[in-house]
XYZ file of C-alpha atoms in Angstrom:
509
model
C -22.556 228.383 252.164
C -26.154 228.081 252.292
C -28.205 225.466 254.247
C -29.324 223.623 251.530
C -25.530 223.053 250.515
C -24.670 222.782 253.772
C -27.697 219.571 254.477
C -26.532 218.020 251.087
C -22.924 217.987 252.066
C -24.131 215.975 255.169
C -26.042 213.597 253.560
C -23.731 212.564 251.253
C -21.179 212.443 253.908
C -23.304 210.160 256.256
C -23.976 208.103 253.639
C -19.895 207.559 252.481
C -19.784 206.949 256.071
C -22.754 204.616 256.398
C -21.371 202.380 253.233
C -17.873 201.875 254.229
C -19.100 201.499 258.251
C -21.017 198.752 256.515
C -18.148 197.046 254.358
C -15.909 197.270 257.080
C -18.257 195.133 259.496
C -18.923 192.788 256.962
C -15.008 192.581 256.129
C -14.821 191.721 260.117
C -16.640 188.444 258.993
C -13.797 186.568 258.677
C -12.174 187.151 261.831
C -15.164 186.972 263.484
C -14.913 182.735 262.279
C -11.540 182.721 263.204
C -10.316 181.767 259.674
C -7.610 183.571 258.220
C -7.008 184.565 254.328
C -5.834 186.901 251.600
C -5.793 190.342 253.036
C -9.041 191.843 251.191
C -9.771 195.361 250.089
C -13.023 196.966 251.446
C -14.651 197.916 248.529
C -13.313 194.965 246.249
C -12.724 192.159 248.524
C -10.553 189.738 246.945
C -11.571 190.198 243.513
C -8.832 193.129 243.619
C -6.378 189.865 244.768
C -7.809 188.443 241.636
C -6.963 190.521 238.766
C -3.808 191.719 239.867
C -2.494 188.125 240.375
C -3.988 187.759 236.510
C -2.136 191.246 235.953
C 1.567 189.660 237.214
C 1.454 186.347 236.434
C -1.169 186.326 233.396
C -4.325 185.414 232.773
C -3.287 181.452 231.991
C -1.955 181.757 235.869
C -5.342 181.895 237.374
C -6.247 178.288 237.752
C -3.220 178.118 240.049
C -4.603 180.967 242.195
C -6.966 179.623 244.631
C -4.179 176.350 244.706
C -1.339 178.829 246.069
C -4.466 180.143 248.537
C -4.997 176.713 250.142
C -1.172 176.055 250.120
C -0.786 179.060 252.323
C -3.734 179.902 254.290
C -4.386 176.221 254.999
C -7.251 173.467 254.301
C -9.474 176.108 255.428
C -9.668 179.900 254.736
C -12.005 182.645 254.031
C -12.433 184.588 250.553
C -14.266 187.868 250.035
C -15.838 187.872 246.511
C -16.746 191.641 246.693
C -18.914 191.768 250.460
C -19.709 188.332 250.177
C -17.636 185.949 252.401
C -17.645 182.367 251.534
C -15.049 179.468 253.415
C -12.769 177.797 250.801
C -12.045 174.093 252.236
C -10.095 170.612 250.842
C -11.130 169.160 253.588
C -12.650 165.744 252.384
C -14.745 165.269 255.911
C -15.982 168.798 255.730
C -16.985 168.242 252.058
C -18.750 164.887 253.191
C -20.594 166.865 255.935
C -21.584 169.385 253.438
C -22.393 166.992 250.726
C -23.411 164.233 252.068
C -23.916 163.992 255.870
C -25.861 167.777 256.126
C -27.169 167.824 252.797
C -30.585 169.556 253.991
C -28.643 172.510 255.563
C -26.170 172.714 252.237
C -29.452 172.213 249.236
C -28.908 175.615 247.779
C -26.089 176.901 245.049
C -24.880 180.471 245.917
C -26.116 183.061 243.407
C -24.515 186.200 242.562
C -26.993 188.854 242.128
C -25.801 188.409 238.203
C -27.313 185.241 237.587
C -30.373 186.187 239.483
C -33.958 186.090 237.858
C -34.876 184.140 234.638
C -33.082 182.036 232.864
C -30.529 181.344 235.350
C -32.277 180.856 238.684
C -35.422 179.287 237.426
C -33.778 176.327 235.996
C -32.539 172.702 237.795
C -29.402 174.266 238.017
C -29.864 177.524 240.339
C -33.104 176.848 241.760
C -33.692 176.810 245.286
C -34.919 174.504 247.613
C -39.116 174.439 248.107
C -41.404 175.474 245.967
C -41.955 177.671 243.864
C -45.505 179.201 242.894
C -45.864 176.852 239.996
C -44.467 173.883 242.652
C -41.049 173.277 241.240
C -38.238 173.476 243.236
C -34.620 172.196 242.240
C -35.851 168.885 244.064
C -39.038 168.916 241.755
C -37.304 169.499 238.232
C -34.458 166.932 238.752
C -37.123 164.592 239.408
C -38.764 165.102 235.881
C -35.040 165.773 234.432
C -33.630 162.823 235.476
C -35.077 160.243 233.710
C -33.652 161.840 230.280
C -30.356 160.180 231.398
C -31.121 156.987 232.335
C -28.752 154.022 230.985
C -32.281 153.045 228.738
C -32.377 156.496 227.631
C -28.797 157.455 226.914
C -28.888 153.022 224.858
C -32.143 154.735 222.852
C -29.899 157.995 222.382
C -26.405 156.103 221.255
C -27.338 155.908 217.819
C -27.973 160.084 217.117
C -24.667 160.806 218.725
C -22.729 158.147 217.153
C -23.905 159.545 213.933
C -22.824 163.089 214.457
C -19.732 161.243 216.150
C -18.817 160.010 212.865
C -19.542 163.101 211.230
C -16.622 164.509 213.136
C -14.291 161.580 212.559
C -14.933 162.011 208.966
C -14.429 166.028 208.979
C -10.932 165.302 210.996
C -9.663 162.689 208.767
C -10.429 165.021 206.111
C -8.695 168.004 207.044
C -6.002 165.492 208.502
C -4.662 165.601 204.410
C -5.925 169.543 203.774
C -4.784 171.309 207.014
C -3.198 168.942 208.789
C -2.802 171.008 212.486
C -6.216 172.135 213.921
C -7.495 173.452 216.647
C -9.453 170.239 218.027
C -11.486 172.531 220.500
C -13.213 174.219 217.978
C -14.333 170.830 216.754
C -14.871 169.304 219.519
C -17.303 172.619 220.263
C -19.324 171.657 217.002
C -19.573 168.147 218.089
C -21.167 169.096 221.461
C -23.644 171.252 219.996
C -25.074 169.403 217.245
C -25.461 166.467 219.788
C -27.264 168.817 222.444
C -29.031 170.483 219.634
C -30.479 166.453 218.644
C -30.291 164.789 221.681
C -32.072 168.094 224.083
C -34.131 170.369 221.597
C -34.467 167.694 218.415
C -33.186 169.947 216.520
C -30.356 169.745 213.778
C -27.406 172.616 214.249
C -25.030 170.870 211.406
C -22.060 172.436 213.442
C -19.650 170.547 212.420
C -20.564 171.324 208.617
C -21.498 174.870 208.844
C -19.462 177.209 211.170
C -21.875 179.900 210.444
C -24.709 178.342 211.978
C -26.155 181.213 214.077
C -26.938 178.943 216.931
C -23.405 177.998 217.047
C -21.812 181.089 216.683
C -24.416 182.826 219.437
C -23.081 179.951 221.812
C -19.335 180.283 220.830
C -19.817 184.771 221.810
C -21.028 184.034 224.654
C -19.036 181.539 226.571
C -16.478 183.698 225.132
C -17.860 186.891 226.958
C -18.278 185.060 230.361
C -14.894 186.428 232.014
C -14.288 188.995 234.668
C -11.912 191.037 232.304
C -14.609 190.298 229.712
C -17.669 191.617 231.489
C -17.781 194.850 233.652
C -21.047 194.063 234.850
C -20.076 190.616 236.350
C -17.239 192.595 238.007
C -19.699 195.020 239.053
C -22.548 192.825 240.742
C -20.242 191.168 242.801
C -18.439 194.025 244.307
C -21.544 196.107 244.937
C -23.981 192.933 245.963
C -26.852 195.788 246.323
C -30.040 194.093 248.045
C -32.419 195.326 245.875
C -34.670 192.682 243.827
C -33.773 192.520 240.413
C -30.507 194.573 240.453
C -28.123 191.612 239.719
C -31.095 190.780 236.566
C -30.906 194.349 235.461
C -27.302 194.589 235.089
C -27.079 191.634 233.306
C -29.589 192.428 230.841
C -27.708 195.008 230.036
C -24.126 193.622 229.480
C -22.908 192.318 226.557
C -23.523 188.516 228.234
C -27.073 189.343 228.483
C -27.915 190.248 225.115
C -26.564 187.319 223.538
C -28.529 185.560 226.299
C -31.950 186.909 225.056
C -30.816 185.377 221.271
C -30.347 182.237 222.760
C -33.481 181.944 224.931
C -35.888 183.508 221.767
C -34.591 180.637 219.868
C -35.329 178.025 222.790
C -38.377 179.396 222.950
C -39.251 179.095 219.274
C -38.183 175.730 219.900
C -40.469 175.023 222.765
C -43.447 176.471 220.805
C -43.288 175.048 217.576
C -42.446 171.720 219.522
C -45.773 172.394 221.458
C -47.856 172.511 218.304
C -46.355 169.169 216.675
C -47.775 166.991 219.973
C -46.139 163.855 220.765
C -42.498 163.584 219.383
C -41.442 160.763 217.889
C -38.162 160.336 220.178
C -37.966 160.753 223.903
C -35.073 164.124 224.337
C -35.250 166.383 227.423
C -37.353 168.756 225.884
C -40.149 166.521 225.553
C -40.353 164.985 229.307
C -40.907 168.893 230.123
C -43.290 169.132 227.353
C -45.070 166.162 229.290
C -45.361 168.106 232.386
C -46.855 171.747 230.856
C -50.430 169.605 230.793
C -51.516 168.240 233.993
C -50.745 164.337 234.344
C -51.815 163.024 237.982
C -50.440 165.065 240.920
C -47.676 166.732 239.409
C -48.177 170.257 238.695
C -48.098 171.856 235.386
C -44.621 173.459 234.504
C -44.762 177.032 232.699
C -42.614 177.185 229.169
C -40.680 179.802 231.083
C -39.592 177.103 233.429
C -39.286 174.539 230.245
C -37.527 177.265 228.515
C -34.818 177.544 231.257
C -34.124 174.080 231.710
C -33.270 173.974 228.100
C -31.048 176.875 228.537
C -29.137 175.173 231.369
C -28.530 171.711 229.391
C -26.765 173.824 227.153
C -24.903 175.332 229.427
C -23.926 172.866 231.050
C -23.383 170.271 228.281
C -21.868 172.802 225.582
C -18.853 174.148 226.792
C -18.154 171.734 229.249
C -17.830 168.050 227.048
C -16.103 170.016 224.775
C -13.078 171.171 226.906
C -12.509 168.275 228.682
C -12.012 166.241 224.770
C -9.917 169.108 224.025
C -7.704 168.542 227.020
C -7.711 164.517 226.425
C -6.732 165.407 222.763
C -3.843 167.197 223.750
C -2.968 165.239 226.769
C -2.733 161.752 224.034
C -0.377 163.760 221.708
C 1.951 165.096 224.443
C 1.727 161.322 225.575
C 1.965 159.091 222.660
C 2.490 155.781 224.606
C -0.685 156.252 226.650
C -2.370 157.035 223.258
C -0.545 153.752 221.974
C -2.422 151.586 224.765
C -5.489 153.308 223.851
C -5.980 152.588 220.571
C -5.031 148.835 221.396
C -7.937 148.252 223.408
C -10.681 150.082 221.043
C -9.171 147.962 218.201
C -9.489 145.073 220.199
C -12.774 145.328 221.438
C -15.002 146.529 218.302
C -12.036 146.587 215.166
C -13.943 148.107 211.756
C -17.332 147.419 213.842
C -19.483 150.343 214.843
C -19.010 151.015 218.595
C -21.949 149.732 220.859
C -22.846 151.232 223.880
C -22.486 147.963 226.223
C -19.129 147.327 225.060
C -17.533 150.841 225.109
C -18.598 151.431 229.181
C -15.895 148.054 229.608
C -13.020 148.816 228.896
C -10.822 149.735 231.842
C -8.076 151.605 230.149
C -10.385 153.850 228.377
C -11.936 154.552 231.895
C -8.889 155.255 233.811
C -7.471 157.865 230.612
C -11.107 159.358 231.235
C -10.483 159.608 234.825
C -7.420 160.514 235.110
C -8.128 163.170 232.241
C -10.685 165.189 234.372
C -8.385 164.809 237.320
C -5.775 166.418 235.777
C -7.963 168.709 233.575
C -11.565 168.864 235.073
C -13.379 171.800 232.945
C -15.877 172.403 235.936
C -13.752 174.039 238.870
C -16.102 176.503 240.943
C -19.357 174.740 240.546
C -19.261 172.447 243.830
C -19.883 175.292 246.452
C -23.220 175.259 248.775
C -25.040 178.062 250.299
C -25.485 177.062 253.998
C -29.546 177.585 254.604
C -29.526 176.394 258.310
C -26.788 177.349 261.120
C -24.202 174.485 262.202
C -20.733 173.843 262.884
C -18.650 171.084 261.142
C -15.167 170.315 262.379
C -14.910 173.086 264.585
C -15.380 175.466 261.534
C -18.561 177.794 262.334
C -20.924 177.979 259.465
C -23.546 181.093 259.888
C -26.802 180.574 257.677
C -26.547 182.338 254.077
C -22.540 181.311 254.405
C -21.284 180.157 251.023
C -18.850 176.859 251.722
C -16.905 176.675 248.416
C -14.821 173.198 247.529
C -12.267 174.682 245.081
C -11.656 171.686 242.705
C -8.076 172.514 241.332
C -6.369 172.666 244.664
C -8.270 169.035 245.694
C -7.470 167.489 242.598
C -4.009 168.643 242.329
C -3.224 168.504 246.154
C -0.116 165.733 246.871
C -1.561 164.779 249.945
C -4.580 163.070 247.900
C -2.687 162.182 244.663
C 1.005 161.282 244.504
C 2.585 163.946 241.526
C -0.289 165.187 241.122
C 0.018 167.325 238.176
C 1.819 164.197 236.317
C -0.489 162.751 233.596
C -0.777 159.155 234.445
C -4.171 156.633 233.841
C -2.340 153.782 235.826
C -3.655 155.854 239.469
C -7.155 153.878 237.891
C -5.573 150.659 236.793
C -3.507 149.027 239.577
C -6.574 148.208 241.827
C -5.281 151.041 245.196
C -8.440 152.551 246.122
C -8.970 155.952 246.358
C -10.901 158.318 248.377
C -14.427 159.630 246.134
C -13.638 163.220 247.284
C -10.447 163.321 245.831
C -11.969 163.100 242.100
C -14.858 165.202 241.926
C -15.296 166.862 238.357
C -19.063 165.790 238.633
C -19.635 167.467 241.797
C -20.766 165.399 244.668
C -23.891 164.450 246.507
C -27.433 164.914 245.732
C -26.711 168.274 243.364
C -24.390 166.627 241.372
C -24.242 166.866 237.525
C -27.679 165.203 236.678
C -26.151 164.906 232.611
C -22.949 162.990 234.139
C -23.974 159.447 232.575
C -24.781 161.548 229.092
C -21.439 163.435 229.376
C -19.242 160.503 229.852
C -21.357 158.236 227.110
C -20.727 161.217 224.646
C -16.956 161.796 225.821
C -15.733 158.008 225.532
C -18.095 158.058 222.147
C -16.189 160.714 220.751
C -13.283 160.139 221.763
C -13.001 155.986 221.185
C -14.395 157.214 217.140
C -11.638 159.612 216.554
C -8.868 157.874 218.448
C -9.314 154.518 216.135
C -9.542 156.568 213.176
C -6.788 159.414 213.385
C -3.580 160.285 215.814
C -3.215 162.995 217.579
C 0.096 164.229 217.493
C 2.391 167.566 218.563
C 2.247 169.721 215.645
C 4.936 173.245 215.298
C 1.802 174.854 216.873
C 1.420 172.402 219.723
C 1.512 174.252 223.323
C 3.403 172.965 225.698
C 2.000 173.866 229.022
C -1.234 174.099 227.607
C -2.199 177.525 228.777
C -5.627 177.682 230.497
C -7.895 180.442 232.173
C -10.980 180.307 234.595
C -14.373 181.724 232.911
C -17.056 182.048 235.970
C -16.868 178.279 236.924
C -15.008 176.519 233.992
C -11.502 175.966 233.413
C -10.694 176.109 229.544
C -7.775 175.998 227.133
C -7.063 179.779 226.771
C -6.387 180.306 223.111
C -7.886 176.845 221.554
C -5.788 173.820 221.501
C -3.729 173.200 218.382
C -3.137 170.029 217.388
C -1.879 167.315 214.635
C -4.389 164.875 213.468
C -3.135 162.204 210.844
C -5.257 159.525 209.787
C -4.629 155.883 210.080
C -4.217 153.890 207.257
């Protein structure tokens, strides 16, 4: 064997050495906090845990995963996603700590080196506390965000959705006499769009009308590409969470994820552009309060189109898929429960009858709230979206947090836990109606605290919208293709019906 074989044989067997020396400390982590946990594999973590739980029990199984976890590790355990350790509490007063009380050592969202880099981490949803170059940190864009959903605002913005609202009624009482069963998520996916594409961008997608829109059907492949057993390089950036800048980026940009991304964000940004050359717009959307701030106006500073660009991108993300599922669940939820649909309908008819809904009277009716509740208790489409990156050391009910430690508030297992909701995966509004209060942190769909869902005033106004238009017009009722249990799947943070959600729509007379 010569030396040079000899030295190469060495090296590579240091470095073997070196990397799982390395996992094997970090797997340590855990202990370390005293927290105990699913036994984890030291190249894979837990996400081996994952996908063989998906591999016995199927994939609809896995939004009962991390509710099995907490049922036997406890309130308070420790998950390895890949290397990267984060704590996994229902623990209300740790959440309020976290939340709430220690807000300034909890500001950031954990990133996976995946999402890293443009689009993703530039917009209000990822971004960092401080500044930026350009001066815009998370703190910074919410501030110029926020006003888009304002109760003024969303009043100005009633009338646009309410028409495409009716569009939708119209299309379902339609197909109520040609098809009869439907799958109401695919609707309910044209609805969101054409509003976000109106009400964000000011543009018009005609969804609902046209399934070949190429907006909509760029949005439809890739929500439908963000799974693990979907995308190898999602799997792959967080098992190998390689500190090297722009390594998460890279292997995104070149996944199947990431190329329908760049479609999507070229046609924001011919948005942006052309909507930069028209001047002032004649309605007030989100895209034109950023607009406002790419020219300097006092002392805030001037924000680039990239950064305008990826706001866009993350109202859509966050206002596509997400509106969409939880009317899909409701839908399904009123047909397997006629009475509650029953009651329903009684107070809409009572309150507006052949009148067009107004926006005043449709946020008081307290039926229609607790069935909106008590849908996104049961069904909340947002499950792995409430988890804080811990940017300053502390310790919060005897529970050690290191800096850079990921706290993660898995909202399944709160939502569905006994101990905060009697029968808890019974479908039942009256936990709203018969005045017993109940603890904030036991319903949080929205998120909680200072980085909640900034669209949540939009989301609801465009949920009860859609819903109170459809429900007056139509029934929805269990068809021969009606699943029953709905089966559902997690994708990244979302929880979603996993093959669509067929349903029975007949139209009232």
């Amino acid at each position: 064997m010569s030396a040079f074989t000899l030295v190469l044989i060495s090296l590579v067997v240091w470095a073997i050495s070196a990397f799982l020396w390395g996992r094997y400390k970090l797997m340590r982590r855990r202990d370390e906090l005293g927290l105990s946990g699913p036994p984890a594999g030291l190249l894979t973590g837990n996400i081996w845990n994952i996908l063989m739980w998906t591999k016995k029990n199927g994939i609809e199984s896995m939004p009962y995963l991390r509710f099995e976890w907490a049922k036997k590790y406890g309130e308070t355990f420790g998950v390895y996603i890949g290397t990267e350790l984060e704590i996994s509490t229902t623990n209300l007063e740790i959440m309020r700590e976290v939340c709430i009380k220690q807000f300034s050592k909890f500001t950031d969202r954990p990133l996976i080196g995946f999402a890293e880099g443009f689009p993703l981490e530039t917009g209000v949803l990822m971004a960092k506390r401080g500044k930026g170059e350009d001066g815009y940190g998370w703190k910074e864009m919410r501030s110029v965000v926020s006003p888009t959903f304002s109760s003024g605002k969303l009043k100005l913005m009633h009338d646009a959705i309410y028409k495409r609202v009716k569009t939708l009624a119209e299309v379902l009482v339609e197909k109520s006499v040609t098809v009869g069963e439907l799958d109401i998520y695919d609707e309910f996916q044209a609805l969101t769009l054409d509003v976000i594409g109106h009400c964000a961008f000011g543009v018009e997608c005609n969804s609902l009308q046209n399934r070949e829109d190429a907006f909509y059907v760029n949005c439809r492949k890739f929500f439908n590409e963000q799974t693990l057993d979907k995308s190898w390089a999602m799997i792959l950036s967080a098992i190998f969470q390689i500190p090297i800048p722009g390594y998460g980026n890279f292997m995104r940009r070149h996944s199947t994820v990431g190329k329908i991304e760049d479609v999507l964000i070229r046609q924001l940004r011919k948005v942006v552009e052309t909507r930069k050359d028209m001047g002032k717009y004649p309605t007030v959307d989100l895209m034109q309060l950023l607009l406002e701030q790419s020219h300097q106006e006092g002392n805030k500073p001037i924000m680039p189109t990239d950064r305008i660009v990826a706001n866009c991108y993350a109202f859509l993300l966050a206002g596509y898929e997400t509106t969409s599922t939880a009317l899909a669940f409701t839908a399904w939820l009123l047909a397997k429960h006629p009475d509650v649909q029953d009651r329903l309908y009684e107070e809409i008819s009572e309150a507006f009858g052949d009148k067009d809904i107004d926006y005043e009277s449709l946020h008081k009716l307290p039926y229609f709230d607790a069935v909106f509740k008590e849908s996104l208790r049961l069904k909340p489409p947002v499950v792995f979206f409430t988890s804080r990156k811990c940017v300053e050391e502390t310790t919060i009910c005897g529970v050690h947090i290191p800096k850079d430690m990921i706290v993660s508030f898995p909202v399944l297992a709160i939502h569905w836990n006994p101990d905060n909701w009697p029968d808890p995966l019974k479908f039942d509004p009256e936990r709203f109606t018969d005045g017993k209060k109940y603890d904030p942190f036991t319903w949080i769909p929205f998120g909680v605290g200072p980085r909640n869902c900034v669209g949540m005033r939009f989301a609801e106004h465009e949920f009860k919208l859609a819903l109170a238009e459809t429900v007056r017009k139509l029934r929805y009722e269990m068809g021969p293709k009606f699943e029953d249990p709905l089966k559902g799947r997690i994708a990244t943070v979302l929880y979603r019906p996993l093959d669509g959600v067929m349903v029975k729509v007949v139209a009232r007379k």
